[in-house]
């Protein structure tokens, strides 16, 4: 073959790998969209012990065909406090088993003519994509058709490349001693580096199967590449955890520790273990002289898939008993950060991690909004303290803290809105679009609550600067009004925490009606008190400013509740 022929085939292989990665991505995202929130509910509910956690990780990874998606989701749940570190480790172990299904699908592509299903899948998929109810099924069919089609193209390219008769390739791989552990370590490192770079263990597995199926790459070196892929694939979760909290970073590190430890013990028993796996498939790596090129093409992809499964199943069976020890190890390796001032601006749950799906992204945003709401209620608690503060020095310190919270409130609204805007650029379901619209409304109203808190604080600051004071009945009325307002905030936080299934929105509406009625009562009484010279008009104005802000704050709370409950605003 000429140099031009090799370049053409090389480009064909690159294009096939790109098609493979894209097909895996489309198929995985379609499956996750079809499953919707069920994946999150399963992951949260079925992790009562290490075994159910492992089975859950296996099931979800087989369902979505992406161990990276499962591990990133798990790290996010640890970050949100929904899973403990021990539960996360068991789920990640299961994800390693579930991902081996991908290797079996690929080995199928080298043993069966998949063109008989590829083109019908494309045809059916394009019809379903234009159906509103079944478009995710269409996406899935397109994804799996692209996956199978890429495998057909890779198999064809491998045959065209004819490496088995390429003296240069044969000499290159023959220069390595397959019976040397150093050779195995070199190829293990190559597999790790390539997987870290392309961020797809499936693509590297496809390359490995391609090289082995041509007969030019010995099975021992191919298996070393597979082990490297197991280490390299952990990079995704560790990258996703960089901006997360300590526990989430520990969960990601546990994934790396789990795979590295597995590679270490397999390296100690490498040749006996590989020979055992080969014997299960009926392949003798020591005696390949009698095998035809067809036999090699058929058997070696199955050997690689079988090794991938045996490696992860054995590793999980061994290490699942040592989860507490793994937990202690990663806790020792990653120390908690020094306690940060809670008044510093920092998003807790939203991360810039990789391979996010809209469902997971929306869930993280919901958790961040919950944190935003709780922070605002703490701000209102400071305002209540400020009302009672008489010492000028302490008053200034508390007022400065409230000012800082106001700045944090503005920043949180902007950052959450930016994140939701990025999520909305993805291909979303109508349900997810509705959730994002509601959350944008929620953060706007919560920020308005922060503005009201700050306005009350500014009024109190003006009162302090003008050396005015309220009379005792005014203090009593303000305390009662703020008590009602704080109760409204508490009810709002309950629903944002996810208790809306058993939550009656009429509670919030009733509190709002009480606040409105009490505001009207105090407004009438204020006019009478000023006319009766119980206090000055200026004091009465500041007093009513606070009452009015509390009433406006209650309106904002009701708007948040309506947004989360899916209740449309009347007249909006």
Protein backbone atom coordinates (compact mmCIF):
# COMPACT_ATOMS: atom_id res chain seq x y z
CA UNK A 1 0.00 0.00 0.00
CA UNK A 2 1.08 3.56 -0.68
CA UNK A 3 1.51 6.29 1.91
CA UNK A 4 -1.71 7.89 0.64
CA UNK A 5 -3.60 4.65 1.34
CA UNK A 6 -2.32 4.56 4.93
CA UNK A 7 -3.28 8.21 5.47
CA UNK A 8 -6.78 7.55 4.13
CA UNK A 9 -7.23 4.49 6.40
CA UNK A 10 -5.84 6.42 9.38
CA UNK A 11 -8.34 9.23 8.78
CA UNK A 12 -11.08 6.62 8.49
CA UNK A 13 -10.10 5.18 11.88
CA UNK A 14 -10.07 8.65 13.48
CA UNK A 15 -13.49 9.42 12.02
CA UNK A 16 -14.81 6.06 13.21
CA UNK A 17 -13.55 6.75 16.75
CA UNK A 18 -15.19 10.19 16.69
CA UNK A 19 -18.43 8.54 15.56
CA UNK A 20 -18.06 5.95 18.34
CA UNK A 21 -17.63 8.63 21.04
CA UNK A 22 -20.53 10.64 19.64
CA UNK A 23 -22.76 7.55 19.46
CA UNK A 24 -21.96 6.65 23.07
CA UNK A 25 -22.70 10.23 24.15
CA UNK A 26 -26.04 10.43 22.31
CA UNK A 27 -27.12 6.98 23.52
CA UNK A 28 -26.14 7.69 27.14
CA UNK A 29 -27.88 11.09 27.22
CA UNK A 30 -31.03 9.66 25.61
CA UNK A 31 -31.20 6.86 28.18
CA UNK A 32 -30.73 9.35 31.02
CA UNK A 33 -33.47 11.60 29.64
CA UNK A 34 -35.83 8.62 29.31
CA UNK A 35 -35.08 7.61 32.89
CA UNK A 36 -35.43 11.22 34.08
CA UNK A 37 -35.40 11.68 37.82
CA UNK A 38 -35.77 7.92 38.39
CA UNK A 39 -31.98 7.50 38.20
CA UNK A 40 -31.54 10.03 40.99
CA UNK A 41 -34.25 8.40 43.09
CA UNK A 42 -32.77 4.93 42.57
CA UNK A 43 -29.28 6.14 43.44
CA UNK A 44 -30.53 7.88 46.57
CA UNK A 45 -32.81 5.07 47.78
CA UNK A 46 -30.99 1.84 46.93
CA UNK A 47 -27.73 2.42 48.76
CA UNK A 48 -28.71 1.17 52.22
CA UNK A 49 -25.62 -1.08 52.41
CA UNK A 50 -22.48 -1.79 50.43
CA UNK A 51 -24.04 -4.60 48.38
CA UNK A 52 -27.18 -2.75 47.32
CA UNK A 53 -24.97 0.26 46.55
CA UNK A 54 -22.75 -1.89 44.33
CA UNK A 55 -25.76 -3.41 42.54
CA UNK A 56 -27.26 0.06 42.07
CA UNK A 57 -24.04 1.35 40.50
CA UNK A 58 -23.94 -1.69 38.18
CA UNK A 59 -27.59 -1.30 37.16
CA UNK A 60 -27.39 2.44 36.45
CA UNK A 61 -24.14 2.14 34.48
CA UNK A 62 -25.57 -0.70 32.36
CA UNK A 63 -28.68 1.44 31.82
CA UNK A 64 -26.91 4.65 30.76
CA UNK A 65 -23.83 2.96 29.23
CA UNK A 66 -21.42 5.37 30.88
CA UNK A 67 -19.44 4.75 34.05
CA UNK A 68 -18.24 8.36 33.89
CA UNK A 69 -21.85 9.61 34.03
CA UNK A 70 -22.53 7.38 37.06
CA UNK A 71 -19.38 8.40 38.93
CA UNK A 72 -19.86 12.11 38.21
CA UNK A 73 -23.46 11.79 39.40
CA UNK A 74 -22.28 9.98 42.54
CA UNK A 75 -19.65 12.64 43.28
CA UNK A 76 -22.33 15.32 42.87
CA UNK A 77 -24.61 13.51 45.33
CA UNK A 78 -21.80 13.30 47.86
CA UNK A 79 -21.21 17.02 47.33
CA UNK A 80 -24.92 17.63 47.99
CA UNK A 81 -24.85 15.47 51.12
CA UNK A 82 -27.26 12.86 49.71
CA UNK A 83 -24.77 10.00 49.84
CA UNK A 84 -22.16 9.18 52.43
CA UNK A 85 -18.61 8.51 51.33
CA UNK A 86 -18.98 4.78 52.07
CA UNK A 87 -22.18 4.58 49.98
CA UNK A 88 -20.48 6.42 47.12
CA UNK A 89 -17.54 3.99 47.11
CA UNK A 90 -19.89 1.00 46.79
CA UNK A 91 -21.77 2.69 43.91
CA UNK A 92 -18.49 3.43 42.11
CA UNK A 93 -17.46 -0.21 42.49
CA UNK A 94 -20.71 -1.22 40.83
CA UNK A 95 -20.15 1.33 38.06
CA UNK A 96 -16.86 -0.39 37.23
CA UNK A 97 -18.71 -3.68 36.72
CA UNK A 98 -21.50 -2.06 34.71
CA UNK A 99 -19.12 -0.41 32.27
CA UNK A 100 -17.79 -3.81 31.16
CA UNK A 101 -21.00 -4.24 29.15
CA UNK A 102 -19.59 -1.71 26.68
CA UNK A 103 -16.63 -4.00 25.91
CA UNK A 104 -19.02 -6.89 25.21
CA UNK A 105 -21.03 -4.69 22.83
CA UNK A 106 -17.80 -3.82 21.01
CA UNK A 107 -16.67 -7.43 20.81
CA UNK A 108 -20.08 -8.20 19.30
CA UNK A 109 -19.32 -5.65 16.59
CA UNK A 110 -16.25 -7.63 15.56
CA UNK A 111 -18.09 -10.97 15.54
CA UNK A 112 -21.45 -10.14 13.97
CA UNK A 113 -22.33 -8.17 10.84
CA UNK A 114 -24.11 -5.21 12.44
CA UNK A 115 -25.05 -3.48 9.18
CA UNK A 116 -28.30 -5.48 9.20
CA UNK A 117 -29.48 -3.47 12.23
CA UNK A 118 -27.65 -0.16 11.71
CA UNK A 119 -29.60 1.22 8.76
CA UNK A 120 -33.07 0.15 9.98
CA UNK A 121 -32.18 1.80 13.33
CA UNK A 122 -31.29 5.05 11.53
CA UNK A 123 -34.57 4.95 9.58
CA UNK A 124 -36.76 4.23 12.63
CA UNK A 125 -34.81 6.74 14.72
CA UNK A 126 -35.31 9.64 12.30
CA UNK A 127 -39.08 9.03 12.32
CA UNK A 128 -39.24 8.92 16.13
CA UNK A 129 -37.08 12.04 16.62
CA UNK A 130 -39.89 14.13 15.12
CA UNK A 131 -42.40 12.61 17.55
CA UNK A 132 -42.74 14.69 20.71
CA UNK A 133 -43.48 11.70 22.94
CA UNK A 134 -40.90 9.31 21.47
CA UNK A 135 -38.05 11.58 20.47
CA UNK A 136 -35.76 10.21 23.22
CA UNK A 137 -36.26 6.70 21.86
CA UNK A 138 -35.27 8.11 18.47
CA UNK A 139 -32.15 9.71 20.01
CA UNK A 140 -31.28 6.36 21.61
CA UNK A 141 -31.68 4.48 18.30
CA UNK A 142 -29.52 7.05 16.54
CA UNK A 143 -26.87 6.76 19.27
CA UNK A 144 -26.71 2.99 19.19
CA UNK A 145 -26.78 3.00 15.37
CA UNK A 146 -23.81 5.40 15.31
CA UNK A 147 -22.05 3.16 17.85
CA UNK A 148 -22.59 -0.01 15.80
CA UNK A 149 -21.80 1.76 12.52
CA UNK A 150 -18.50 3.01 13.94
CA UNK A 151 -17.62 -0.55 14.97
CA UNK A 152 -18.36 -1.75 11.42
CA UNK A 153 -16.13 1.00 10.02
CA UNK A 154 -13.34 0.19 12.50
CA UNK A 155 -13.50 -3.51 11.67
CA UNK A 156 -13.37 -2.70 7.96
CA UNK A 157 -10.48 -0.26 8.45
CA UNK A 158 -8.60 -2.88 10.48
CA UNK A 159 -8.91 -5.38 7.63
CA UNK A 160 -7.82 -2.76 5.07
CA UNK A 161 -4.85 -1.81 7.23
CA UNK A 162 -3.69 -5.45 7.13
CA UNK A 163 -1.20 -4.96 9.96
CA UNK A 164 -0.66 -8.72 10.16
CA UNK A 165 1.35 -8.44 6.95
CA UNK A 166 2.97 -5.09 7.71
CA UNK A 167 6.61 -5.79 8.52
CA UNK A 168 7.12 -2.42 10.24
CA UNK A 169 4.22 -2.93 12.65
CA UNK A 170 5.22 -6.55 13.30
CA UNK A 171 8.82 -5.56 14.06
CA UNK A 172 7.71 -2.72 16.35
CA UNK A 173 5.49 -4.87 18.54
CA UNK A 174 7.92 -7.80 18.37
CA UNK A 175 10.62 -5.56 19.86
CA UNK A 176 8.73 -5.77 23.18
CA UNK A 177 9.17 -8.82 25.36
CA UNK A 178 5.64 -9.99 26.15
CA UNK A 179 6.95 -12.02 29.10
CA UNK A 180 8.42 -8.96 30.80
CA UNK A 181 6.53 -7.03 33.46
CA UNK A 182 8.29 -3.88 32.23
CA UNK A 183 6.57 -4.23 28.87
CA UNK A 184 3.22 -4.66 30.59
CA UNK A 185 3.86 -1.54 32.70
CA UNK A 186 4.78 0.49 29.59
CA UNK A 187 1.54 -0.43 27.82
CA UNK A 188 -0.42 0.10 31.02
CA UNK A 189 0.98 3.65 31.18
CA UNK A 190 0.16 4.22 27.50
CA UNK A 191 -3.45 3.11 28.06
CA UNK A 192 -3.74 5.41 31.10
CA UNK A 193 -2.36 8.48 29.33
CA UNK A 194 -4.43 8.04 26.15
CA UNK A 195 -7.64 7.55 28.16
CA UNK A 196 -6.93 10.65 30.24
CA UNK A 197 -6.39 12.65 27.04
CA UNK A 198 -9.44 11.50 25.03
CA UNK A 199 -11.69 11.20 28.13
CA UNK A 200 -13.27 8.05 26.73
CA UNK A 201 -12.33 4.55 27.79
CA UNK A 202 -14.68 3.25 25.07
CA UNK A 203 -12.55 4.82 22.35
CA UNK A 204 -9.34 3.35 23.75
CA UNK A 205 -11.03 -0.03 24.13
CA UNK A 206 -12.05 0.16 20.47
CA UNK A 207 -8.42 0.89 19.45
CA UNK A 208 -7.21 -2.02 21.59
CA UNK A 209 -9.73 -4.42 20.05
CA UNK A 210 -8.77 -3.18 16.58
CA UNK A 211 -5.05 -3.80 17.15
CA UNK A 212 -5.55 -7.20 18.80
CA UNK A 213 -8.03 -8.40 16.18
CA UNK A 214 -5.44 -7.82 13.44
CA UNK A 215 -3.10 -10.18 15.28
CA UNK A 216 -0.27 -7.66 15.43
CA UNK A 217 -0.75 -6.71 19.11
CA UNK A 218 -0.19 -9.64 21.53
CA UNK A 219 -3.04 -10.24 23.95
CA UNK A 220 -0.85 -9.54 26.99
CA UNK A 221 -0.11 -6.01 25.75
CA UNK A 222 -3.75 -5.49 24.81
CA UNK A 223 -4.83 -6.44 28.32
CA UNK A 224 -2.22 -4.05 29.74
CA UNK A 225 -3.88 -1.26 27.70
CA UNK A 226 -7.27 -2.31 29.14
CA UNK A 227 -5.91 -2.02 32.68
CA UNK A 228 -4.56 1.42 31.84
CA UNK A 229 -8.02 2.41 30.60
CA UNK A 230 -9.44 1.50 34.02
CA UNK A 231 -7.07 3.97 35.67
CA UNK A 232 -7.43 6.68 33.00
CA UNK A 233 -11.23 6.70 33.16
CA UNK A 234 -11.07 7.89 36.79
CA UNK A 235 -9.77 11.25 35.56
CA UNK A 236 -13.31 12.34 34.61
CA UNK A 237 -14.70 12.09 38.15
CA UNK A 238 -11.58 13.67 39.66
CA UNK A 239 -11.83 16.63 37.26
CA UNK A 240 -15.51 17.01 38.10
CA UNK A 241 -14.70 17.04 41.82
CA UNK A 242 -12.05 19.78 41.67
CA UNK A 243 -14.52 22.49 42.61
CA UNK A 244 -16.52 20.33 45.01
CA UNK A 245 -16.34 19.91 48.77
CA UNK A 246 -13.93 17.65 50.64
CA UNK A 247 -16.21 14.58 50.74
CA UNK A 248 -16.87 14.75 47.00
CA UNK A 249 -13.14 14.95 46.24
CA UNK A 250 -12.60 11.97 48.51
CA UNK A 251 -15.26 9.98 46.60
CA UNK A 252 -13.52 10.74 43.30
CA UNK A 253 -10.16 9.78 44.78
CA UNK A 254 -11.67 6.50 46.07
CA UNK A 255 -12.47 5.64 42.44
CA UNK A 256 -8.81 6.09 41.54
CA UNK A 257 -7.58 4.16 44.61
CA UNK A 258 -9.98 1.29 43.84
CA UNK A 259 -8.74 0.90 40.26
CA UNK A 260 -5.06 1.40 41.09
CA UNK A 261 -5.21 -1.21 43.84
CA UNK A 262 -6.90 -3.62 41.43
CA UNK A 263 -4.17 -3.08 38.85
CA UNK A 264 -1.48 -3.66 41.50
CA UNK A 265 -2.76 -7.06 42.62
CA UNK A 266 -3.43 -8.16 39.02
CA UNK A 267 0.14 -7.16 38.09
CA UNK A 268 1.40 -9.47 40.84
CA UNK A 269 -0.57 -12.36 39.30
CA UNK A 270 -0.62 -11.05 35.75
CA UNK A 271 0.30 -14.02 33.60
CA UNK A 272 -1.58 -16.71 35.59
CA UNK A 273 -4.66 -14.46 35.78
CA UNK A 274 -4.62 -13.64 32.05
CA UNK A 275 -4.07 -17.29 31.14
CA UNK A 276 -7.03 -18.24 33.35
CA UNK A 277 -9.30 -15.72 31.59
CA UNK A 278 -8.09 -16.92 28.19
CA UNK A 279 -8.86 -20.51 29.15
CA UNK A 280 -12.47 -19.49 29.92
CA UNK A 281 -12.81 -18.30 26.32
CA UNK A 282 -10.91 -21.27 24.86
CA UNK A 283 -7.87 -19.30 23.73
CA UNK A 284 -4.25 -20.25 24.45
CA UNK A 285 -1.96 -17.19 24.29
CA UNK A 286 1.11 -19.45 24.45
CA UNK A 287 0.09 -21.46 21.39
CA UNK A 288 -1.37 -19.35 18.56
CA UNK A 289 0.46 -21.01 15.66
CA UNK A 290 -2.52 -23.12 14.64
CA UNK A 291 -5.01 -20.24 14.68
CA UNK A 292 -6.18 -18.63 11.49
CA UNK A 293 -6.61 -14.87 11.07
CA UNK A 294 -10.40 -15.39 11.32
CA UNK A 295 -10.05 -17.23 14.65
CA UNK A 296 -7.91 -14.39 16.05
CA UNK A 297 -10.38 -11.75 14.83
CA UNK A 298 -13.26 -13.63 16.48
CA UNK A 299 -11.64 -14.65 19.76
CA UNK A 300 -9.39 -11.79 20.87
CA UNK A 301 -12.16 -9.17 21.24
CA UNK A 302 -14.02 -11.68 23.44
CA UNK A 303 -10.85 -12.29 25.49
CA UNK A 304 -10.48 -8.54 26.10
CA UNK A 305 -14.14 -8.19 27.11
CA UNK A 306 -13.89 -11.26 29.36
CA UNK A 307 -10.75 -9.92 31.05
CA UNK A 308 -12.38 -6.51 31.59
CA UNK A 309 -15.34 -8.19 33.29
CA UNK A 310 -13.27 -10.66 35.35
CA UNK A 311 -10.88 -7.91 36.47
CA UNK A 312 -13.64 -5.62 37.73
CA UNK A 313 -15.78 -8.38 39.25
CA UNK A 314 -12.80 -9.89 41.12
CA UNK A 315 -11.56 -6.47 42.22
CA UNK A 316 -15.01 -5.52 43.54
CA UNK A 317 -15.49 -8.91 45.24
CA UNK A 318 -12.17 -8.40 47.02
CA UNK A 319 -12.38 -4.72 47.97
CA UNK A 320 -16.08 -4.48 48.87
CA UNK A 321 -15.14 -5.92 52.28
CA UNK A 322 -12.59 -3.14 52.82
CA UNK A 323 -14.77 -0.08 52.14
CA UNK A 324 -14.25 1.30 55.70
CA UNK A 325 -10.47 1.02 55.25
CA UNK A 326 -10.66 2.71 51.83
CA UNK A 327 -12.74 5.46 53.40
CA UNK A 328 -10.09 6.02 56.09
CA UNK A 329 -7.33 6.07 53.45
CA UNK A 330 -8.93 8.75 51.25
CA UNK A 331 -9.84 10.79 54.35
CA UNK A 332 -6.17 10.66 55.36
CA UNK A 333 -5.01 11.61 51.85
CA UNK A 334 -7.45 14.53 51.50
CA UNK A 335 -7.60 16.66 54.61
CA UNK A 336 -10.61 18.96 55.09
CA UNK A 337 -10.06 22.55 54.10
CA UNK A 338 -9.67 25.10 56.81
CA UNK A 339 -13.06 26.37 57.92
CA UNK A 340 -14.08 29.07 55.53
CA UNK A 341 -16.10 32.06 56.61
CA UNK A 342 -19.72 31.26 55.77
CA UNK A 343 -20.06 34.87 54.73
CA UNK A 344 -17.64 34.43 51.81
CA UNK A 345 -19.33 34.02 48.45
CA UNK A 346 -19.06 30.39 47.30
CA UNK A 347 -21.42 28.12 45.42
CA UNK A 348 -21.70 24.83 47.29
CA UNK A 349 -23.37 22.46 44.85
CA UNK A 350 -22.99 23.85 41.35
CA UNK A 351 -19.75 22.64 39.77
CA UNK A 352 -18.13 23.07 36.40
CA UNK A 353 -17.70 19.30 36.13
CA UNK A 354 -17.66 17.27 32.93
CA UNK A 355 -20.34 15.12 31.33
CA UNK A 356 -23.27 16.72 33.12
CA UNK A 357 -26.78 15.82 31.99
CA UNK A 358 -29.66 18.31 32.19
CA UNK A 359 -31.36 16.22 34.89
CA UNK A 360 -28.28 16.28 37.12
CA UNK A 361 -27.56 19.94 36.36
CA UNK A 362 -31.11 20.96 37.29
CA UNK A 363 -30.85 18.96 40.51
CA UNK A 364 -27.60 20.70 41.47
CA UNK A 365 -29.20 24.08 40.76
CA UNK A 366 -32.15 23.15 43.00
CA UNK A 367 -29.76 22.32 45.82
CA UNK A 368 -27.93 25.62 45.29
CA UNK A 369 -31.23 27.53 45.40
CA UNK A 370 -32.07 25.76 48.65
CA UNK A 371 -28.71 26.90 50.06
CA UNK A 372 -29.39 30.44 48.75
CA UNK A 373 -32.77 30.49 50.50
CA UNK A 374 -31.33 29.26 53.81
CA UNK A 375 -28.64 31.95 53.63
CA UNK A 376 -31.32 34.62 53.09
CA UNK A 377 -33.24 33.42 56.15
CA UNK A 378 -30.03 33.75 58.18
CA UNK A 379 -29.77 37.29 56.83
CA UNK A 380 -33.30 38.02 58.05
CA UNK A 381 -32.32 36.61 61.46
CA UNK A 382 -29.51 39.21 61.58
CA UNK A 383 -32.04 41.94 60.79
CA UNK A 384 -34.15 40.81 63.77
CA UNK A 385 -31.04 40.99 65.94
CA UNK A 386 -30.30 44.46 64.58
CA UNK A 387 -33.73 45.66 65.74
CA UNK A 388 -32.78 44.86 69.34
CA UNK A 389 -29.17 46.08 69.20
CA UNK A 390 -28.59 49.22 71.28
CA UNK A 391 -24.78 49.43 71.41
CA UNK A 392 -23.46 51.54 68.53
CA UNK A 393 -20.30 49.44 68.02
CA UNK A 394 -22.13 46.12 67.90
CA UNK A 395 -24.82 47.69 65.72
CA UNK A 396 -22.23 48.75 63.12
CA UNK A 397 -20.64 45.27 63.04
CA UNK A 398 -24.01 43.59 62.52
CA UNK A 399 -25.07 46.11 59.88
CA UNK A 400 -21.78 45.49 58.03
CA UNK A 401 -22.48 41.74 58.02
CA UNK A 402 -25.94 42.36 56.56
CA UNK A 403 -24.39 44.54 53.83
CA UNK A 404 -22.01 41.68 53.03
CA UNK A 405 -24.92 39.24 52.78
CA UNK A 406 -26.66 41.62 50.38
CA UNK A 407 -23.63 41.52 48.07
CA UNK A 408 -23.52 37.71 48.35
CA UNK A 409 -27.23 37.57 47.49
CA UNK A 410 -26.68 39.59 44.30
CA UNK A 411 -23.72 37.41 43.28
CA UNK A 412 -25.57 34.15 43.92
CA UNK A 413 -28.51 35.23 41.80
CA UNK A 414 -26.18 36.10 38.90
CA UNK A 415 -24.09 32.90 39.12
CA UNK A 416 -27.07 30.54 39.41
CA UNK A 417 -28.79 32.33 36.52
CA UNK A 418 -25.64 31.97 34.39
CA UNK A 419 -25.47 28.27 35.18
CA UNK A 420 -29.14 27.74 34.30
CA UNK A 421 -28.60 29.66 31.08
CA UNK A 422 -25.79 27.25 30.15
CA UNK A 423 -28.01 24.26 30.97
CA UNK A 424 -30.82 25.67 28.83
CA UNK A 425 -28.52 25.55 25.78
CA UNK A 426 -28.73 21.75 25.86
CA UNK A 427 -31.43 19.66 24.19
CA UNK A 428 -34.03 19.69 26.98
CA UNK A 429 -37.36 18.04 27.62
CA UNK A 430 -40.42 20.24 28.14
CA UNK A 431 -40.43 19.22 31.81
CA UNK A 432 -36.81 20.33 32.30
CA UNK A 433 -37.47 23.61 30.48
CA UNK A 434 -40.35 24.24 32.87
CA UNK A 435 -38.11 23.52 35.87
CA UNK A 436 -35.46 25.97 34.65
CA UNK A 437 -38.07 28.67 34.06
CA UNK A 438 -39.43 28.15 37.59
CA UNK A 439 -35.93 28.26 39.12
CA UNK A 440 -35.08 31.52 37.37
CA UNK A 441 -38.21 32.99 38.92
CA UNK A 442 -37.28 31.55 42.32
CA UNK A 443 -33.79 33.09 42.42
CA UNK A 444 -35.15 36.47 41.33
CA UNK A 445 -37.70 36.45 44.16
CA UNK A 446 -35.17 35.18 46.74
CA UNK A 447 -32.78 37.98 45.77
CA UNK A 448 -35.68 40.42 46.25
CA UNK A 449 -36.12 39.01 49.77
CA UNK A 450 -32.46 39.87 50.38
CA UNK A 451 -33.14 43.41 49.11
CA UNK A 452 -36.04 43.76 51.56
CA UNK A 453 -33.84 42.55 54.44
CA UNK A 454 -31.22 45.13 53.50
CA UNK A 455 -33.84 47.88 53.21
CA UNK A 456 -35.06 47.11 56.73
CA UNK A 457 -31.45 47.20 57.98
CA UNK A 458 -30.90 50.58 56.28
CA UNK A 459 -34.03 51.97 57.94
CA UNK A 460 -32.77 50.79 61.34
CA UNK A 461 -29.37 52.31 60.56
CA UNK A 462 -31.03 55.64 59.74
CA UNK A 463 -32.91 55.48 63.04
CA UNK A 464 -29.66 54.86 64.88
CA UNK A 465 -27.84 57.71 63.09
CA UNK A 466 -30.68 60.15 63.78
CA UNK A 467 -30.66 59.02 67.43
CA UNK A 468 -34.37 58.21 67.29
CA UNK A 469 -36.05 55.26 68.94
CA UNK A 470 -39.30 53.38 68.75
CA UNK A 471 -41.70 53.23 71.68
CA UNK A 472 -42.31 49.91 73.40
CA UNK A 473 -45.62 49.09 71.59
CA UNK A 474 -43.87 49.67 68.24
CA UNK A 475 -41.14 47.20 69.19
CA UNK A 476 -43.79 44.65 70.18
CA UNK A 477 -45.61 45.09 66.86
CA UNK A 478 -42.39 44.83 64.84
CA UNK A 479 -41.37 41.67 66.70
CA UNK A 480 -44.75 40.13 65.95
CA UNK A 481 -44.57 41.16 62.29
CA UNK A 482 -41.05 39.75 61.96
CA UNK A 483 -42.13 36.53 63.67
CA UNK A 484 -44.82 36.06 61.01
CA UNK A 485 -42.30 36.88 58.27
CA UNK A 486 -39.75 34.42 59.64
CA UNK A 487 -42.44 31.73 59.75
CA UNK A 488 -43.17 32.43 56.07
CA UNK A 489 -39.46 32.02 55.29
CA UNK A 490 -39.36 28.73 57.21
CA UNK A 491 -42.31 27.38 55.19
CA UNK A 492 -40.59 28.48 51.98
CA UNK A 493 -37.41 26.62 52.95
CA UNK A 494 -39.40 23.47 53.71
CA UNK A 495 -40.75 23.34 50.19
CA UNK A 496 -37.35 24.15 48.67
CA UNK A 497 -35.89 21.24 50.64
CA UNK A 498 -38.18 18.92 48.69
CA UNK A 499 -41.05 18.45 51.12
CA UNK A 500 -43.66 19.74 48.65
CA UNK A 501 -45.24 16.30 48.22
CA UNK A 502 -46.81 16.55 51.68
CA UNK A 503 -46.83 20.33 51.74
CA UNK A 504 -50.00 22.44 51.62
CA UNK A 505 -49.29 25.77 49.88
CA UNK A 506 -52.29 27.24 51.68
CA UNK A 507 -50.05 27.52 54.78
CA UNK A 508 -47.89 30.09 53.02
CA UNK A 509 -50.93 31.89 51.61
CA UNK A 510 -52.55 32.01 55.07
CA UNK A 511 -49.38 33.48 56.62
CA UNK A 512 -49.27 36.07 53.81
CA UNK A 513 -52.90 37.01 54.54
CA UNK A 514 -52.04 37.40 58.24
CA UNK A 515 -49.09 39.66 57.32
CA UNK A 516 -51.32 41.77 55.03
CA UNK A 517 -54.05 42.12 57.63
CA UNK A 518 -51.57 42.96 60.36
CA UNK A 519 -49.90 45.55 58.08
CA UNK A 520 -53.28 47.20 57.48
CA UNK A 521 -54.02 47.19 61.21
CA UNK A 522 -50.64 48.74 62.07
CA UNK A 523 -50.97 51.37 59.34
CA UNK A 524 -54.31 52.57 60.74
CA UNK A 525 -52.97 52.47 64.30
CA UNK A 526 -49.83 54.39 63.28
CA UNK A 527 -51.90 57.31 61.99
CA UNK A 528 -53.82 57.45 65.26
CA UNK A 529 -50.63 57.23 67.35
CA UNK A 530 -48.96 60.07 65.41
CA UNK A 531 -52.09 62.22 65.78
CA UNK A 532 -52.10 61.47 69.50
CA UNK A 533 -48.42 62.53 69.71
CA UNK A 534 -47.23 59.14 71.04
CA UNK A 535 -44.18 59.53 68.77
CA UNK A 536 -43.03 61.85 65.99
CA UNK A 537 -44.06 61.64 62.36
CA UNK A 538 -40.46 60.79 61.41
CA UNK A 539 -40.38 57.82 63.79
CA UNK A 540 -43.76 56.70 62.46
CA UNK A 541 -42.43 56.85 58.89
CA UNK A 542 -39.42 54.64 59.70
CA UNK A 543 -41.69 52.29 61.64
CA UNK A 544 -44.09 51.89 58.67
CA UNK A 545 -41.17 51.49 56.24
CA UNK A 546 -40.13 48.38 58.16
CA UNK A 547 -43.70 47.07 58.30
CA UNK A 548 -44.13 47.62 54.54
CA UNK A 549 -40.84 45.85 53.75
CA UNK A 550 -41.94 42.85 55.83
CA UNK A 551 -45.19 42.77 53.86
CA UNK A 552 -43.31 42.95 50.54
CA UNK A 553 -40.95 40.23 51.77
CA UNK A 554 -44.00 38.02 52.42
CA UNK A 555 -45.16 38.61 48.84
CA UNK A 556 -41.78 37.48 47.50
CA UNK A 557 -41.99 34.34 49.64
CA UNK A 558 -45.39 33.47 48.17
CA UNK A 559 -43.97 33.98 44.67
CA UNK A 560 -41.16 31.48 45.42
CA UNK A 561 -43.69 28.95 46.73
CA UNK A 562 -45.85 29.41 43.63
CA UNK A 563 -42.85 28.89 41.36
CA UNK A 564 -41.74 25.69 43.11
CA UNK A 565 -45.28 24.28 43.35
CA UNK A 566 -45.92 25.05 39.68
CA UNK A 567 -48.73 27.48 40.49
CA UNK A 568 -49.13 30.20 37.87
CA UNK A 569 -49.33 33.77 39.02
CA UNK A 570 -52.74 35.30 38.50
CA UNK A 571 -52.63 38.23 36.17
CA UNK A 572 -49.01 37.49 35.18
